[in-house]
Short mmCIF file of C-alpha atoms and ligand atoms in Angstrom, two decimals:
data_model
loop_
_atom_site.label_atom_id
_atom_site.label_comp_id
_atom_site.label_asym_id
_atom_site.label_seq_id
_atom_site.Cartn_x
_atom_site.Cartn_y
_atom_site.Cartn_z
CA MET E 28 58.71 168.39 82.09
CA GLN E 29 56.89 165.29 83.34
CA PHE E 30 58.43 162.50 85.43
CA ILE E 31 56.31 160.09 83.37
CA ASP E 32 54.40 161.64 80.44
CA LEU E 33 51.18 159.78 79.64
CA LYS E 34 49.67 162.65 77.63
CA ALA E 35 52.28 162.56 74.86
CA GLN E 36 51.59 158.87 74.38
CA GLN E 37 47.83 159.39 74.38
CA SER E 38 47.97 162.02 71.67
CA ARG E 39 49.68 159.45 69.40
CA ILE E 40 47.11 156.67 69.86
CA ARG E 41 43.96 158.39 71.10
CA ASP E 42 41.95 157.35 68.01
CA ARG E 43 42.91 153.72 68.45
CA ILE E 44 42.07 153.78 72.17
CA GLU E 45 38.69 155.38 71.52
CA ALA E 46 37.91 152.85 68.77
CA ASN E 47 38.76 149.95 71.08
CA ILE E 48 36.63 151.41 73.89
CA ARG E 49 33.76 151.94 71.46
CA THR E 50 33.96 148.27 70.46
CA VAL E 51 33.49 147.27 74.11
CA LEU E 52 30.57 149.68 74.52
CA ASP E 53 29.00 148.08 71.43
CA HIS E 54 29.37 144.43 72.47
CA GLY E 55 28.68 145.17 76.15
CA GLN E 56 30.72 142.32 77.65
CA TYR E 57 32.27 144.44 80.40
CA VAL E 58 33.38 141.43 82.41
CA MET E 59 35.60 138.84 80.68
CA GLY E 60 34.85 140.17 77.20
CA PRO E 61 36.80 138.96 74.15
CA GLU E 62 39.51 141.63 74.62
CA ILE E 63 40.73 139.77 77.73
CA ALA E 64 41.60 136.57 75.85
CA GLU E 65 43.08 138.62 73.00
CA LEU E 66 45.39 140.51 75.38
CA GLU E 67 46.37 137.25 77.09
CA ARG E 68 47.23 135.68 73.72
CA ARG E 69 49.34 138.62 72.59
CA LEU E 70 51.24 139.05 75.84
CA ALA E 71 51.90 135.33 76.27
CA ALA E 72 53.34 135.30 72.74
CA ALA E 73 55.44 138.41 73.42
CA ALA E 74 56.89 136.91 76.59
CA GLY E 75 57.33 133.47 75.04
CA VAL E 76 55.24 131.76 77.72
CA ARG E 77 52.42 129.22 77.26
CA HIS E 78 49.84 130.80 79.55
CA ALA E 79 48.93 134.38 80.47
CA THR E 80 46.07 135.11 82.89
CA ALA E 81 44.84 138.69 83.05
CA CYS E 82 43.84 140.03 86.44
CA ALA E 83 42.92 143.18 88.34
CA SER E 84 46.40 144.35 89.41
CA GLY E 85 50.02 143.34 89.74
CA THR E 86 49.37 142.72 93.42
CA ASP E 87 46.57 140.27 92.58
CA ALA E 88 48.84 138.57 90.04
CA LEU E 89 51.43 137.92 92.78
CA LEU E 90 48.73 136.86 95.24
CA MET E 91 46.98 134.49 92.83
CA ILE E 92 50.23 132.72 91.92
CA LEU E 93 51.11 132.20 95.59
CA MET E 94 47.56 130.92 96.20
CA ALA E 95 47.84 128.54 93.23
CA ARG E 96 51.08 127.26 94.74
CA GLY E 97 49.32 126.73 98.08
CA ILE E 98 51.53 129.13 100.04
CA GLY E 99 50.16 129.79 103.51
CA PRO E 100 50.82 129.77 107.26
CA GLY E 101 54.05 128.00 108.19
CA ASP E 102 55.72 128.79 104.86
CA ALA E 103 58.81 130.96 104.38
CA VAL E 104 59.17 132.98 101.17
CA PHE E 105 62.54 134.56 100.40
CA THR E 106 62.54 137.99 98.76
CA THR E 107 64.28 141.36 98.57
CA PRO E 108 63.69 144.20 101.03
CA PHE E 109 64.41 146.76 98.27
CA THR E 110 61.07 146.77 96.45
CA PHE E 111 57.51 148.06 96.52
CA ILE E 112 55.48 146.89 99.51
CA ALA E 113 53.22 144.61 97.40
CA THR E 114 55.99 142.04 96.82
CA ALA E 115 56.10 141.05 100.49
CA GLU E 116 52.58 142.15 101.42
CA VAL E 117 51.03 139.26 99.49
CA ILE E 118 53.22 136.77 101.38
CA ARG E 119 51.96 138.12 104.71
CA LEU E 120 48.38 138.37 103.47
CA LEU E 121 48.39 134.58 102.99
CA GLY E 122 49.77 134.05 106.49
CA ALA E 123 53.22 133.07 105.21
CA THR E 124 56.44 134.75 106.34
CA PRO E 125 58.71 136.92 104.18
CA VAL E 126 62.42 136.28 104.72
CA PHE E 127 64.48 139.15 103.34
CA VAL E 128 67.79 138.78 101.50
CA ASP E 129 70.08 141.71 100.70
CA ILE E 130 70.66 142.99 97.16
CA ASP E 131 73.52 143.26 94.68
CA PRO E 132 74.44 146.98 94.66
CA ALA E 133 75.27 146.85 90.93
CA THR E 134 71.73 145.86 89.89
CA PHE E 135 69.59 146.59 93.01
CA ASN E 136 68.23 143.03 92.60
CA ILE E 137 68.37 140.10 95.03
CA ASP E 138 71.94 138.79 95.45
CA PRO E 139 71.98 135.06 94.48
CA ASP E 140 74.98 134.26 96.74
CA ARG E 141 73.30 135.85 99.73
CA LEU E 142 70.10 134.01 98.78
CA ASP E 143 71.92 130.68 98.83
CA ALA E 144 73.51 131.54 102.17
CA ALA E 145 70.17 132.66 103.63
CA ILE E 146 68.39 129.47 102.60
CA SER E 147 71.27 127.18 103.63
CA GLY E 148 71.55 128.93 106.98
CA PHE E 149 67.81 129.07 107.58
CA ASP E 150 66.90 127.25 110.78
CA ALA E 151 63.49 125.94 109.74
CA LYS E 152 62.91 124.15 113.05
CA ALA E 153 63.69 127.17 115.22
CA ALA E 154 61.59 129.41 112.96
CA GLY E 155 58.80 126.84 112.71
CA LEU E 156 58.69 127.53 108.97
CA THR E 157 59.19 125.55 105.77
CA PRO E 158 61.05 127.31 102.93
CA ARG E 159 58.75 127.19 99.90
CA ALA E 160 59.46 129.94 97.39
CA VAL E 161 61.62 132.84 96.21
CA ILE E 162 60.29 136.10 94.78
CA PRO E 163 63.05 137.94 92.91
CA VAL E 164 62.05 141.42 91.74
CA ASP E 165 63.15 142.89 88.39
CA LEU E 166 63.67 146.30 89.93
CA PHE E 167 63.43 149.40 87.72
CA GLY E 168 62.88 147.08 84.73
CA LEU E 169 66.11 145.09 84.90
CA PRO E 170 65.67 141.31 85.36
CA ALA E 171 67.32 139.73 88.38
CA ASP E 172 70.09 137.17 87.76
CA TYR E 173 67.77 134.23 87.03
CA ASP E 174 70.40 131.68 85.96
CA ALA E 175 71.92 132.00 89.42
CA VAL E 176 68.63 132.45 91.31
CA ASN E 177 66.99 129.46 89.59
CA ALA E 178 70.02 127.27 90.30
CA VAL E 179 69.86 128.17 93.99
CA ALA E 180 66.09 127.59 94.05
CA ARG E 181 66.41 124.20 92.32
CA LYS E 182 69.08 123.13 94.80
CA HIS E 183 66.75 123.91 97.70
CA LYS E 184 63.57 122.78 95.84
CA LEU E 185 61.92 126.20 95.98
CA PHE E 186 59.40 127.72 93.60
CA VAL E 187 60.47 130.93 91.79
CA LEU E 188 57.90 133.70 91.30
CA GLU E 189 59.29 136.50 89.16
CA ASP E 190 57.96 139.90 90.26
CA ALA E 191 58.04 141.45 86.79
CA ALA E 192 55.74 144.35 87.71
CA GLN E 193 58.36 146.77 86.35
CA SER E 194 60.04 144.63 83.70
CA PHE E 195 57.53 143.57 81.04
CA GLY E 196 59.45 144.02 77.76
CA ALA E 197 62.90 143.42 79.26
CA THR E 198 65.21 140.57 78.24
CA TYR E 199 67.67 138.36 80.10
CA ARG E 200 70.19 136.32 78.11
CA GLY E 201 67.85 135.90 75.16
CA ARG E 202 64.77 135.16 77.26
CA LYS E 203 61.96 137.60 77.96
CA ALA E 204 60.96 138.99 81.32
CA CYS E 205 57.88 137.12 82.62
CA ALA E 206 59.45 133.86 81.34
CA LEU E 207 62.35 133.73 83.77
CA GLY E 208 61.03 131.82 86.79
CA ASP E 209 58.36 129.14 87.36
CA ALA E 210 55.71 131.86 87.12
CA ALA E 211 55.68 135.64 86.79
CA ALA E 212 53.47 138.58 87.71
CA THR E 213 53.38 141.91 85.92
CA SER E 214 51.45 145.14 86.46
CA PHE E 215 49.69 147.59 84.16
CA PHE E 216 49.46 150.41 86.70
CA PRO E 217 49.62 153.60 84.57
CA ALA E 218 53.24 154.41 85.51
CA LYS E 219 54.64 150.97 84.56
CA PRO E 220 56.32 150.51 81.16
CA LEU E 221 53.12 148.99 79.71
CA GLY E 222 50.61 151.01 81.71
CA GLY E 223 46.83 151.12 81.27
CA TYR E 224 44.26 153.66 82.39
CA GLY E 225 43.75 152.20 85.84
CA ASP E 226 44.77 149.00 87.58
CA GLY E 227 45.55 145.74 85.84
CA GLY E 228 47.95 142.81 85.98
CA MET E 229 48.90 139.53 84.35
CA CYS E 230 50.14 136.12 85.54
CA PHE E 231 52.48 134.10 83.30
CA THR E 232 53.46 130.44 83.50
CA ASP E 233 54.39 127.46 81.32
CA ASP E 234 52.80 125.13 83.86
CA ASP E 235 49.39 123.90 82.62
CA ASP E 236 48.14 122.96 86.09
CA MET E 237 49.10 126.31 87.55
CA ALA E 238 47.41 128.13 84.67
CA GLU E 239 44.22 126.16 85.29
CA ALA E 240 44.36 127.01 89.00
CA LEU E 241 44.90 130.72 88.22
CA VAL E 242 41.79 130.84 86.00
CA SER E 243 39.81 129.30 88.84
CA ILE E 244 41.28 131.51 91.58
CA ARG E 245 40.59 134.62 89.50
CA VAL E 246 36.84 133.95 89.79
CA HIS E 247 36.21 132.82 93.38
CA GLY E 248 37.75 129.39 92.92
CA MET E 249 35.24 128.30 90.34
CA GLY E 250 35.23 124.78 88.94
CA ALA E 251 33.75 123.68 85.62
CA ASP E 252 30.72 125.81 86.48
CA LYS E 253 30.80 129.31 88.00
CA TYR E 254 28.55 128.23 90.89
CA ASP E 255 30.62 125.13 91.61
CA ASN E 256 33.43 126.44 93.79
CA ILE E 257 36.30 124.00 94.20
CA ARG E 258 38.76 126.20 96.12
CA ILE E 259 38.94 129.60 97.82
CA GLY E 260 39.67 132.33 95.30
CA ILE E 261 39.17 136.05 94.85
CA ASN E 262 37.45 138.44 92.46
CA GLY E 263 40.64 139.10 90.54
CA ARG E 264 39.33 139.82 87.04
CA MET E 265 40.64 142.54 84.74
CA ASP E 266 37.95 144.83 83.28
CA THR E 267 37.32 144.37 79.57
CA LEU E 268 37.72 148.14 79.09
CA GLN E 269 41.21 147.96 80.56
CA ALA E 270 42.18 145.17 78.17
CA ALA E 271 40.84 147.27 75.27
CA VAL E 272 43.08 150.19 76.32
CA LEU E 273 46.10 147.92 76.77
CA LEU E 274 45.63 146.35 73.32
CA ALA E 275 45.91 149.82 71.78
CA LYS E 276 48.95 150.69 73.87
CA PHE E 277 50.67 147.39 73.18
CA GLU E 278 50.86 148.19 69.45
CA ILE E 279 53.40 150.95 70.06
CA PHE E 280 55.08 149.28 73.04
CA PRO E 281 58.14 147.88 71.19
CA GLU E 282 58.87 151.32 69.78
CA GLU E 283 58.42 152.88 73.22
CA LEU E 284 60.97 150.46 74.68
CA THR E 285 63.47 151.59 72.05
CA ARG E 286 62.81 155.23 72.91
CA ARG E 287 63.25 154.55 76.63
CA ARG E 288 66.55 152.85 75.89
CA ALA E 289 67.73 155.91 73.93
CA VAL E 290 66.95 158.18 76.90
CA ALA E 291 68.77 155.81 79.26
CA ASP E 292 71.79 155.63 76.96
CA ARG E 293 72.02 159.42 76.78
CA TYR E 294 71.81 159.73 80.59
CA THR E 295 74.47 157.06 81.08
CA GLU E 296 76.78 158.70 78.58
CA ALA E 297 76.48 162.21 80.04
CA LEU E 298 75.92 161.94 83.79
CA GLU E 299 78.95 162.68 85.94
CA GLY E 300 79.82 162.20 89.59
CA VAL E 301 77.02 159.70 90.31
CA GLY E 302 76.61 155.94 90.01
CA VAL E 303 74.66 155.11 86.85
CA PRO E 304 72.70 151.88 86.29
CA ARG E 305 74.72 149.10 84.71
CA VAL E 306 72.87 146.62 82.52
CA PRO E 307 74.66 143.24 82.49
CA GLU E 308 75.72 141.82 79.16
CA ASP E 309 72.97 140.00 77.24
CA CYS E 310 70.27 141.86 79.19
CA ARG E 311 67.94 144.68 78.29
CA SER E 312 66.10 146.75 80.85
CA ALA E 313 62.53 147.90 80.27
CA TRP E 314 63.67 151.15 81.94
CA ALA E 315 60.66 151.53 84.21
CA GLN E 316 62.94 153.89 86.15
CA TYR E 317 66.37 155.37 85.59
CA SER E 318 67.92 155.45 89.06
CA ILE E 319 71.27 156.94 90.00
CA LEU E 320 73.32 156.62 93.19
CA ALA E 321 74.64 159.79 94.78
CA GLU E 322 77.87 159.57 96.81
CA ASN E 323 75.97 159.95 100.06
CA ALA E 324 72.70 161.31 101.46
CA GLY E 325 74.04 164.89 101.49
CA HIS E 326 75.06 164.65 97.85
CA ARG E 327 71.61 163.34 96.95
CA GLU E 328 70.03 166.27 98.76
CA ALA E 329 72.23 168.71 96.80
CA ILE E 330 71.14 167.09 93.51
CA GLN E 331 67.50 167.16 94.59
CA ASP E 332 67.80 170.87 95.45
CA ARG E 333 69.28 171.65 92.03
CA LEU E 334 66.60 169.65 90.21
CA ALA E 335 63.81 171.24 92.26
CA ALA E 336 65.17 174.74 91.58
CA ALA E 337 65.17 173.98 87.85
CA GLY E 338 61.60 172.61 87.99
CA ILE E 339 62.75 169.07 87.15
CA PRO E 340 60.74 166.26 88.77
CA PHE E 341 62.43 163.34 90.55
CA ALA E 342 61.50 160.52 92.93
CA VAL E 343 63.07 158.24 95.51
CA TYR E 344 62.35 154.52 95.08
CA TYR E 345 62.39 153.34 97.79
CA PRO E 346 63.09 155.54 100.81
CA ILE E 347 62.16 152.92 103.45
CA PRO E 348 63.26 149.30 102.83
CA LEU E 349 60.60 146.72 103.62
CA HIS E 350 62.37 145.37 106.72
CA ARG E 351 62.07 148.89 108.19
CA GLN E 352 58.36 149.28 107.38
CA THR E 353 55.94 149.56 110.29
CA ALA E 354 53.68 146.98 108.65
CA PHE E 355 56.48 144.41 108.99
CA ARG E 356 57.74 145.30 112.46
CA THR E 357 56.46 142.00 113.84
CA LEU E 358 59.02 140.20 111.65
CA GLY E 359 61.66 141.43 114.09
CA TYR E 360 64.19 142.97 111.69
CA ARG E 361 66.47 145.81 112.75
CA GLU E 362 68.31 148.69 111.17
CA GLY E 363 71.61 147.30 109.87
CA ASP E 364 70.22 143.88 108.92
CA PHE E 365 70.54 144.62 105.18
CA PRO E 366 73.40 147.11 104.79
CA VAL E 367 73.48 147.19 100.98
CA THR E 368 69.76 147.89 100.77
CA GLU E 369 69.94 150.54 103.48
CA ASP E 370 72.91 152.22 101.81
CA CYS E 371 71.11 152.30 98.42
CA ALA E 372 67.91 153.62 99.98
CA ALA E 373 69.88 156.55 101.42
CA ARG E 374 71.55 157.46 98.11
CA ILE E 375 69.22 156.48 95.28
CA LEU E 376 67.37 158.94 93.07
CA SER E 377 65.15 158.30 90.05
CA LEU E 378 65.19 160.77 87.13
CA PRO E 379 62.44 161.59 84.63
CA MET E 380 62.06 158.57 82.30
CA HIS E 381 59.50 158.00 79.56
CA PRO E 382 59.54 157.39 75.80
CA TYR E 383 58.68 160.98 74.93
CA LEU E 384 61.37 162.83 76.91
CA GLU E 385 62.67 165.42 74.43
CA PRO E 386 66.44 165.80 73.89
CA GLY E 387 66.30 169.35 75.32
CA ASP E 388 64.68 168.06 78.51
CA GLN E 389 67.20 165.22 78.74
CA GLU E 390 70.00 167.79 78.66
CA ARG E 391 68.28 169.85 81.38
CA VAL E 392 68.10 166.77 83.62
CA ILE E 393 71.77 166.01 82.93
CA GLY E 394 72.72 169.61 83.69
CA GLY E 395 70.75 169.50 86.92
CA VAL E 396 72.45 166.34 88.12
CA ASN E 397 75.97 167.33 87.01
CA GLY E 398 75.58 170.80 88.45
CA GLY E 399 77.03 172.36 85.31
C1 PLP I 405 53.82 148.12 90.96
C2 PLP I 405 54.43 146.97 91.65
C3 PLP I 405 53.67 145.92 92.19
C4 PLP I 405 52.17 145.98 92.32
O1 PLP I 405 51.48 146.22 91.14
P1 PLP I 405 50.02 146.90 91.22
O2 PLP I 405 49.52 146.73 89.82
O3 PLP I 405 50.22 148.32 91.61
O4 PLP I 405 49.21 146.14 92.20
C5 PLP I 405 54.33 144.83 92.71
N1 PLP I 405 55.66 144.75 92.73
C6 PLP I 405 56.43 145.74 92.22
C7 PLP I 405 57.93 145.59 92.25
C8 PLP I 405 55.85 146.89 91.68
O5 PLP I 405 56.63 147.87 91.21
#
């Protein structure tokens, strides 16, 4: 049994992938070939957003959007400590300061009430920082509570960057993930719901000026001409070959989302004695991960032992919250600063989740968790 099975998917669409790769080998436009614009068009339409800008990774997508917004030294960016390092790393990389806000234990996403309290109580003068933006993360594929987050952000005049690295394909109250903030970043790392064969990412926004800035930042801050550089940018391009692979994978993506949902529904129906993920009404998760909460750390260890003995793979996302990471020690946070996050980190466990998980394997996972 695989934690994430990429082989089963490949055997379904191998011909299509090879044909798309062959097309790139024939036209030879390895950098910014026509597949890039095609992928951007299709994904912008799928998300219901005006502009999509393909780039080299989800991390670059986050970085480029913050650069387009002019985030830098002296700026505070509010985000969750219960996420992958990249979410806050890009803030620091630009010289800005991440300010962490604890999560809602029901969704593992940033808690809008705590966000409001954190911004209202933020002593900008003492910190020497200006609040500029919020980065909510759609953890495990479930969108954060954007109606509430956006209202808080509007009240405090902050920009909202949706970290949709795990949630492409999800929905929130009739809107699609990647359309839920002022801009969004997703990732095509192989293990993400829409994963490629290597690194890739995409920026989304309805803002024409931001989209224009992103196109420039993606290629060293180019202006009308490539050798006329009007701002500092990066080499953030997606490879044409990667776009060709993603175009083939995107054709079966809607069906894969349905299959993931079926696996999640079966888990939720059958798992006993653990906290199972709850998807709020009018929302659909992309089910990047199916994560359960054990009663305590000892209980999680017992479940892990049973799964390991049965040869069932599992993972812990994320064992060390960002405020406890060595890379962020200079921010001055302590153990106990974000009790909900710390409690979840000690009890959470992610189970095998992919569109091709056979019913027999699903039952083995359920048996391993339930201890039956
Ligand atoms: C994967 C991920 C990223 C980074 O994406 P890459 O494509 O690996 O650079 C950022 N944020 C979150 C929440 C992620 O899961």
